[in-house]
Coordinates of C-alpha atoms and ligand atoms in Angstrom, one line a residue:
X20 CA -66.9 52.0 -24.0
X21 CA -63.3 52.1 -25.9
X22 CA -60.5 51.5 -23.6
X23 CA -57.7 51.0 -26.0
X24 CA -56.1 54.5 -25.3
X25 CA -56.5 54.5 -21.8
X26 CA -55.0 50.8 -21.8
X27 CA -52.0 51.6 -24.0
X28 CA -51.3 54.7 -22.2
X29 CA -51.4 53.0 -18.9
X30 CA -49.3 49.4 -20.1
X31 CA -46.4 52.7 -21.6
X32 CA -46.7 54.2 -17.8
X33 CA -46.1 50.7 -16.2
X34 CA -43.8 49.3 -18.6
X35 CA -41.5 52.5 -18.0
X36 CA -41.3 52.6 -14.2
X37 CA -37.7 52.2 -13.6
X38 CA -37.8 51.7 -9.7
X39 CA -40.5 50.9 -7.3
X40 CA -41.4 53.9 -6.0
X41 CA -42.6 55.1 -9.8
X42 CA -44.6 52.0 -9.9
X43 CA -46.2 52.2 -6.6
X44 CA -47.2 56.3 -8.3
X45 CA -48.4 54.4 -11.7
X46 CA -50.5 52.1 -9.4
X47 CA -52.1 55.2 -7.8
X48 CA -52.6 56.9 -11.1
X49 CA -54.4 53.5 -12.6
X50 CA -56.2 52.3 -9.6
X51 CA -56.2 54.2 -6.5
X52 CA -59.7 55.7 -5.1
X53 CA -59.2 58.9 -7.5
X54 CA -57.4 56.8 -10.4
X55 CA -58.1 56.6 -14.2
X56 CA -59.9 53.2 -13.9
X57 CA -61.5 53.9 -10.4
X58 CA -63.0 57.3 -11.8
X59 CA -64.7 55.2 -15.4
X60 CA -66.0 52.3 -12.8
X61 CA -67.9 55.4 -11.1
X62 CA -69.4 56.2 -14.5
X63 CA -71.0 53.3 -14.8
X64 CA -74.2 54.1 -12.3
X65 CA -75.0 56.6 -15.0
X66 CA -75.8 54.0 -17.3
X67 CA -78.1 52.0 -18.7
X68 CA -78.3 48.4 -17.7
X69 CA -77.2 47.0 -21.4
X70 CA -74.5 49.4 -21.3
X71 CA -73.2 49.3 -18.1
X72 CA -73.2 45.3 -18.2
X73 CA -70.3 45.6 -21.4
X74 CA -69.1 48.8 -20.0
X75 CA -68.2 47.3 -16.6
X76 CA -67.0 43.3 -17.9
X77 CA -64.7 45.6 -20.2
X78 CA -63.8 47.7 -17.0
X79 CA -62.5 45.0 -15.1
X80 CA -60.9 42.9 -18.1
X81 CA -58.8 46.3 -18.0
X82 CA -58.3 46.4 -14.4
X83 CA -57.0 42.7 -14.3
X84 CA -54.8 43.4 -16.9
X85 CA -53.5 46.3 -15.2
X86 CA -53.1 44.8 -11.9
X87 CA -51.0 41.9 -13.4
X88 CA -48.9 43.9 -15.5
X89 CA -47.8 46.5 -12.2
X90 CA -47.0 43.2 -10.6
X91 CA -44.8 41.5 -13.2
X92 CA -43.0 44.9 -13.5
X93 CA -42.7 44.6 -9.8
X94 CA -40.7 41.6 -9.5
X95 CA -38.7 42.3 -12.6
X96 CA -37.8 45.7 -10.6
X97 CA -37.2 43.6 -7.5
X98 CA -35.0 41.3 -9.5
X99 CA -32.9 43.8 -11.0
X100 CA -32.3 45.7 -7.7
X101 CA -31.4 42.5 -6.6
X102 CA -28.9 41.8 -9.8
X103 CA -27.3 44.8 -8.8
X104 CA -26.7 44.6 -5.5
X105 CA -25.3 41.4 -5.6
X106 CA -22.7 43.2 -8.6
X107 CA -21.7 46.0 -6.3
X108 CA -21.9 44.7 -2.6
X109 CA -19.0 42.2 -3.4
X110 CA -17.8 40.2 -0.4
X111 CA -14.1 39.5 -0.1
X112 CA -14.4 36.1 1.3
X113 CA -10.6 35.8 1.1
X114 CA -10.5 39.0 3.9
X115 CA -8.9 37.7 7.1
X116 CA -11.7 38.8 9.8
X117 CA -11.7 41.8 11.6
X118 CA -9.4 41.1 14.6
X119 CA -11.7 42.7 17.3
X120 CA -14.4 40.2 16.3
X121 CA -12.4 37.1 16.7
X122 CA -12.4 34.8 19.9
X123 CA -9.8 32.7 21.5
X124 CA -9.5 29.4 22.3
X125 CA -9.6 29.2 26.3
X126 CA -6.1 29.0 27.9
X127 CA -7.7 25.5 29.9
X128 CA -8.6 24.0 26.2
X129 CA -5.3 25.2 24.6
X130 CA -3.1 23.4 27.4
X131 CA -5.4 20.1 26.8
X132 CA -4.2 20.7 22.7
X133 CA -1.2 20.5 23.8
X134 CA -1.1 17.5 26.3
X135 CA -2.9 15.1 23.1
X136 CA -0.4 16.1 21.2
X137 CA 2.6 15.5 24.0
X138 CA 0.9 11.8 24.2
X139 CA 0.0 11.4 20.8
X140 CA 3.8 10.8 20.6
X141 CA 3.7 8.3 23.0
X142 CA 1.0 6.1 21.7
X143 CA -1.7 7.2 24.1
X144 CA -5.0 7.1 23.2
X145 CA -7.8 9.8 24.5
X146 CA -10.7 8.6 26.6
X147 CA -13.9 10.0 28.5
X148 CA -16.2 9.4 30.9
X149 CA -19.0 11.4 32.4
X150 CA -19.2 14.2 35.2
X151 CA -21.8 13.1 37.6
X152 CA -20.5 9.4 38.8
X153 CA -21.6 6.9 41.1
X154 CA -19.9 6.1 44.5
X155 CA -18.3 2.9 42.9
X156 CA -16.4 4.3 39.9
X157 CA -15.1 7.6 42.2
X158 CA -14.0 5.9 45.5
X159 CA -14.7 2.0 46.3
X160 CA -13.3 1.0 42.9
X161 CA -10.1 3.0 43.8
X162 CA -9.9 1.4 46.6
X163 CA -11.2 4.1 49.0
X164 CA -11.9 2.7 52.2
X165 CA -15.1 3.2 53.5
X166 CA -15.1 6.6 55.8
X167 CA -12.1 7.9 54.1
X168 CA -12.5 11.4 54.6
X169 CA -12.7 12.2 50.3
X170 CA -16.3 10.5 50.6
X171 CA -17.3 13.0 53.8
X172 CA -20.4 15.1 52.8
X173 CA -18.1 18.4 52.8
X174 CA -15.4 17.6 50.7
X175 CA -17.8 16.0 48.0
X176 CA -20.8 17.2 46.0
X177 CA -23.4 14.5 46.6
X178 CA -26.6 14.3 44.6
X179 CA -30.1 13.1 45.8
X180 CA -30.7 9.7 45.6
X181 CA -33.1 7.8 43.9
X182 CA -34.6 5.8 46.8
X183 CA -35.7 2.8 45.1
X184 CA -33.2 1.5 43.0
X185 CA -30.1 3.5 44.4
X186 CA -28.0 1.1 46.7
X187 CA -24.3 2.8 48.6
X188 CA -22.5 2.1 44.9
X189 CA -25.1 4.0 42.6
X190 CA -24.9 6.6 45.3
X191 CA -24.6 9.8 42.8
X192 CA -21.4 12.2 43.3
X193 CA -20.0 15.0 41.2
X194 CA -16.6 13.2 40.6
X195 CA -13.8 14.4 42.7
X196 CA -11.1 13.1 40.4
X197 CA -10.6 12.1 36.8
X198 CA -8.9 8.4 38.3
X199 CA -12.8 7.1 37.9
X200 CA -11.7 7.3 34.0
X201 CA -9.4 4.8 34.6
X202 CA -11.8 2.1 36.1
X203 CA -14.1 2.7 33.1
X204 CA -11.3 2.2 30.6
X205 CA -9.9 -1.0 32.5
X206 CA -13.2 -2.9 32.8
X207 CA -13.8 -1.7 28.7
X208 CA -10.8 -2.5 27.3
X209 CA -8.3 -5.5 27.6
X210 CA -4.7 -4.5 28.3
X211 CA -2.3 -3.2 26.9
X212 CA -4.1 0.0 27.6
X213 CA -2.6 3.8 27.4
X214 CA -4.9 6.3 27.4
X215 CA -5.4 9.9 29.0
X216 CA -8.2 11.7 29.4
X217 CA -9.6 15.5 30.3
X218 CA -12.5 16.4 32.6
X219 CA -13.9 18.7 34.9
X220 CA -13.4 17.7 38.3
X221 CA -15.8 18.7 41.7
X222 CA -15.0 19.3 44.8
X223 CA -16.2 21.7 47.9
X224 CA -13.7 24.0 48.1
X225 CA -13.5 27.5 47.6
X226 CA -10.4 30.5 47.9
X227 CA -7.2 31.5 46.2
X228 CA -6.4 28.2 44.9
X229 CA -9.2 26.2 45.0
X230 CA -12.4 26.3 42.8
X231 CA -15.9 24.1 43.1
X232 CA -14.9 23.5 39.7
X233 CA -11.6 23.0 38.5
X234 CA -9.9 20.3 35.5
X235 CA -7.9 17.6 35.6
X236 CA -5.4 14.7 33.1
X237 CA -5.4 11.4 33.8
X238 CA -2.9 9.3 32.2
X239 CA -3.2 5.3 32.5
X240 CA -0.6 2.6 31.1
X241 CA -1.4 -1.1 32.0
X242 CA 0.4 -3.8 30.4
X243 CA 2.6 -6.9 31.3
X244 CA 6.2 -5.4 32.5
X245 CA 5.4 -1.9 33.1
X246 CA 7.5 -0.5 36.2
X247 CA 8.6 2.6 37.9
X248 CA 11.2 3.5 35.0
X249 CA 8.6 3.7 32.8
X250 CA 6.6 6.1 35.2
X251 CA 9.7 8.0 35.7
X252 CA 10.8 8.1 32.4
X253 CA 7.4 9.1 30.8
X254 CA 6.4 11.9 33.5
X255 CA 10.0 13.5 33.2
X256 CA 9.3 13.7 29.2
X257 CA 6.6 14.6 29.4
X258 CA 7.0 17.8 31.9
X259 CA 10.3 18.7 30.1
X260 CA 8.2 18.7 26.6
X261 CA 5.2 20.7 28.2
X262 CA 6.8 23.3 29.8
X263 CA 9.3 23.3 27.1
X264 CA 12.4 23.5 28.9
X265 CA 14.6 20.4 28.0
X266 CA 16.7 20.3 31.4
X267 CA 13.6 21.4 33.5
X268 CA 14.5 19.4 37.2
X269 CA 11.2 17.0 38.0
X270 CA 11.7 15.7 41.8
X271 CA 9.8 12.4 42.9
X272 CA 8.7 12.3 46.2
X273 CA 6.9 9.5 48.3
X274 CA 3.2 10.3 48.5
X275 CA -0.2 8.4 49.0
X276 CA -2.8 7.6 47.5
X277 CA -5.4 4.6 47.9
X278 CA -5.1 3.9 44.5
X279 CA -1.5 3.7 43.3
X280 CA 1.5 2.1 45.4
X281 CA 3.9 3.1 45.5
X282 CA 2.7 6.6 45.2
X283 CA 4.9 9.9 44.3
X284 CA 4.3 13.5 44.2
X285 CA 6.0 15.0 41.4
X286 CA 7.7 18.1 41.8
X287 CA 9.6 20.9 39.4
X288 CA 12.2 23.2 39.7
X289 CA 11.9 26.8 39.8
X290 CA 13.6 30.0 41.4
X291 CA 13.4 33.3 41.7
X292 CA 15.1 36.3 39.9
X293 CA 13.9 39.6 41.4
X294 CA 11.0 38.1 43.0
X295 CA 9.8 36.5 39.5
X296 CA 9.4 32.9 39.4
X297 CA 11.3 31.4 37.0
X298 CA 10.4 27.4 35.6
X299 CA 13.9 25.4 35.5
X300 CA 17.1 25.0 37.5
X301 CA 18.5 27.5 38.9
X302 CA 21.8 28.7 38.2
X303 CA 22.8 28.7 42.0
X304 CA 22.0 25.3 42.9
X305 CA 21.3 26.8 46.0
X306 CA 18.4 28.8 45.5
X307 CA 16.9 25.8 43.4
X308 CA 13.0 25.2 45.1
X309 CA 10.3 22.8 44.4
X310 CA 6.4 23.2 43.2
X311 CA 4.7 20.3 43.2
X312 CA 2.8 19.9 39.9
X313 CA 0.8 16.0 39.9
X314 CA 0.0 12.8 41.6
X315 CA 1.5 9.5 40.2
X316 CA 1.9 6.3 41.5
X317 CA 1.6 2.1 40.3
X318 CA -1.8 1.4 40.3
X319 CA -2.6 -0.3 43.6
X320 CA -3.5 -4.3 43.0
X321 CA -7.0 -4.1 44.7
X322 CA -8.0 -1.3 41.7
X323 CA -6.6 -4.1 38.9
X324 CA -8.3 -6.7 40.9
X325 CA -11.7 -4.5 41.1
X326 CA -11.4 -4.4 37.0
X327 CA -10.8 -7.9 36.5
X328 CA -7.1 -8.1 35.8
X329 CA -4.8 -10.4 37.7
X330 CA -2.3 -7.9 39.3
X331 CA 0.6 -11.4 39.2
X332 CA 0.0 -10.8 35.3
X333 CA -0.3 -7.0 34.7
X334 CA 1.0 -3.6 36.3
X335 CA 0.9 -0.3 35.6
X336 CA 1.0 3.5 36.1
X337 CA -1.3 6.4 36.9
X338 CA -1.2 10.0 37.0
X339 CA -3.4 13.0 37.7
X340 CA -2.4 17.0 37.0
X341 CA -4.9 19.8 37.8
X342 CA -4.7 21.7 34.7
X343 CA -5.5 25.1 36.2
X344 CA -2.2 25.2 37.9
X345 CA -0.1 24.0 35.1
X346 CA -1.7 26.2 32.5
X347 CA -1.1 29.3 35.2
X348 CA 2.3 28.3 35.7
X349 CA 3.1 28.0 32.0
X350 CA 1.6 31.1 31.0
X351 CA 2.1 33.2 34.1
X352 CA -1.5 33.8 34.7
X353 CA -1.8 35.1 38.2
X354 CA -5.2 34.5 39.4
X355 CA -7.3 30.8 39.3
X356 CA -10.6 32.2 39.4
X357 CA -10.1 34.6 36.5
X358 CA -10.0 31.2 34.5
X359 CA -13.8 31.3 34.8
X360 CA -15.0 34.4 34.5
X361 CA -15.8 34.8 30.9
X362 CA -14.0 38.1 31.0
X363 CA -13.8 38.6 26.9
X364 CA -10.8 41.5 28.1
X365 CA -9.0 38.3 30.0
X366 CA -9.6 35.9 27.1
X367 CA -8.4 38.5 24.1
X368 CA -5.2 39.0 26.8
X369 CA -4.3 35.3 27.6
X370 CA -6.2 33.3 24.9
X371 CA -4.8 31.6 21.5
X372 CA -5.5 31.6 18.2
X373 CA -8.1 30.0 17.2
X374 CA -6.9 29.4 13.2
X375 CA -3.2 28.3 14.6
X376 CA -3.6 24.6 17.2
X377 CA -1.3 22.7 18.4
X378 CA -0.2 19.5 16.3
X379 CA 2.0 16.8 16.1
X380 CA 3.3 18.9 13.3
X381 CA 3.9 22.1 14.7
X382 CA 5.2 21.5 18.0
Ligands
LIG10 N1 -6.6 11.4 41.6 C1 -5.5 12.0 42.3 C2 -6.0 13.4 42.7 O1 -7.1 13.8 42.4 C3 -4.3 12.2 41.4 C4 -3.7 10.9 41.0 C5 -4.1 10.2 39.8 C6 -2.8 10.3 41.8 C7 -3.5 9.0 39.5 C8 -2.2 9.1 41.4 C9 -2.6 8.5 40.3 O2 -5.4 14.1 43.5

């Protein structure tokens, strides 16, 4: 049997199949059930067996060939459409992104930007520590007494105890407070020690204002002659540079705490213009009121004691601000729980930029 013809005219068909779907026809034409080559392969019952033996090994030489060929010119084909969709499908990589598909950055994380960059400047470090505590690091190291009502089963997430090996100080908690920070940080590092630090506090509460979940700064300075002024002096800067108002009144006022003493509430100035609240001192000095913003106080001796430094040698300061509240007051957000809502229409309102954070630089 001569198959030359039949082979050249089939390679010309194959070879000059411009797309795939031309090919896929070729393929048909050659080797489908009713093709060229499928039709001679039926021929070959009809023939004797010396025949049929150089008929058919020539018969499948050619459909091998064929076969190949249809799927070299397939991935050249898939190559080429490939060639030329990467010419014409250009991607402008230098595009700014749609603006409906970009996210913010959380009004909560763009207040903590801030604050490490407010502290930066004053030499403090940043430091962690975990969420779920034990009952050492949240209250007896802060020198909780024992039935103080923090430590009461409603006003602190407790978590089950491991019977075996948990005494009353491994006793699990949520922590209440970021101050557990600062007994991890004292019994780590030798003074002098600045640091602040960011976390999600815990506590059983639940309305306007409060959430079981809310965030708190901590800010720690130990070292050999640290005193009230320096407290004073640091908080007032630091309040004045957050809520960027240079002669923003901050108010001390006597407070307690079992960890710091003496203890002060800090407090600043607002008023109100048409029912508005307005940050800063008011232009009647009359009309000047108070919001009280953070906890502060020297930290207590038994809480230097409880981390191994001698209270005669070293003193200190400590403060804790519920960021909630001072973001919401910065950046007039009405409503606390909102905060965690994961409302993308409440994040595109009140959240930042991601491709513009705060910086030592920029501030
Ligand atoms: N831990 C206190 C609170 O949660 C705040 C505080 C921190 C007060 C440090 C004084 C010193 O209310």
């Amino acid at each position: 049997m001569d198959t030359s013809a039949l082979k050249k005219e089939l390679v010309e068909l194959v070879e000059g199949a411009s797309d795939m779907a031309t090919l896929e026809n070729v393929r048909v034409t050659a080797l489908g059930k009713k093709g060229r080559i499928t039709d001679l392969m039926k021929t070959l019952g009809a023939m004797s067996p010396d025949e049929r033996k150089s008929a058919g090994a020539e018969l499948n030489v050619l459909k091998d060939e064929i076969s190949d060929l249809i799927e070299k010119q397939a991935s050249q084909l898939k190559a080429q459409e490939m060639d030329s969709r990467l010419a014409n499908e250009i991607l402008d990589v230098t595009l700014s992104p749609r603006p409906e598909r970009r996210g913010t950055i959380h009004p909560i994380s763009q207040t903590m930007d801030e604050l490490v960059t407010i502290f930066a400047d004053m030499g403090f470090e940043v430091a962690e520590g975990p969420d779920i505590e034990d009952d050492f690091h949240n209250f007896t190291a802060l020198n909780f007494p024992l039935g103080h009502p923090a430590r009461e089963m409603h006003d602190t997430f407790y978590l089950p105890n491991d019977e075996r090996k948990d005494g009353e100080a491994q006793k699990k908690v949520l922590r209440t407070h970021t101050s557990t920070v600062q007994i991890r940080h004292m019994m780590q590092n030798k003074p002098p020690v600045k640091m602040i630090c960011f976390g999600r506090c815990y506590r059983s509460d639940w309305d306007m204002t409060h959430t079981p979940v809310f965030h708190q700064m901590e800010a720690l300075y130990i070292d050999k002659n640290v005193t009230m002024a320096h407290l004073k002096g640091c908080l007032s800067d630091f309040v004045r540079a957050f809520f960027d108002i240079d002669d923003l009144p901050v108010r001390f006022r006597p407070s307690f705490f079992p960890f710091t003493e003496p203890s002060a509430e800090v407090d600043i100035g607002y008023w109100k213009e048409n029912g508005e609240l307005k940050l800063g001192r008011a232009p009647n000095p009359e009309n000047q009121k108070w919001l009280e913003i953070l906890g502060s106080g020297m930290v207590h001796p038994n809480v230097l004691r409880n981390c191994g430094l001698d209270p005669e040698v070293y003193q200190g300061f400590a403060f804790g601000m519920g960021l909630e509240r001072a973001t919401m007051l910065k950046y007039g957000i009405p409503d606390l729980r909102s905060m965690f809502e994961s409302d993308t229409r409440w994040l595109t309102h009140y959240g930042f930029d991601p491709l513009n954070r705060p910086n030592r630089a920029t501030k």
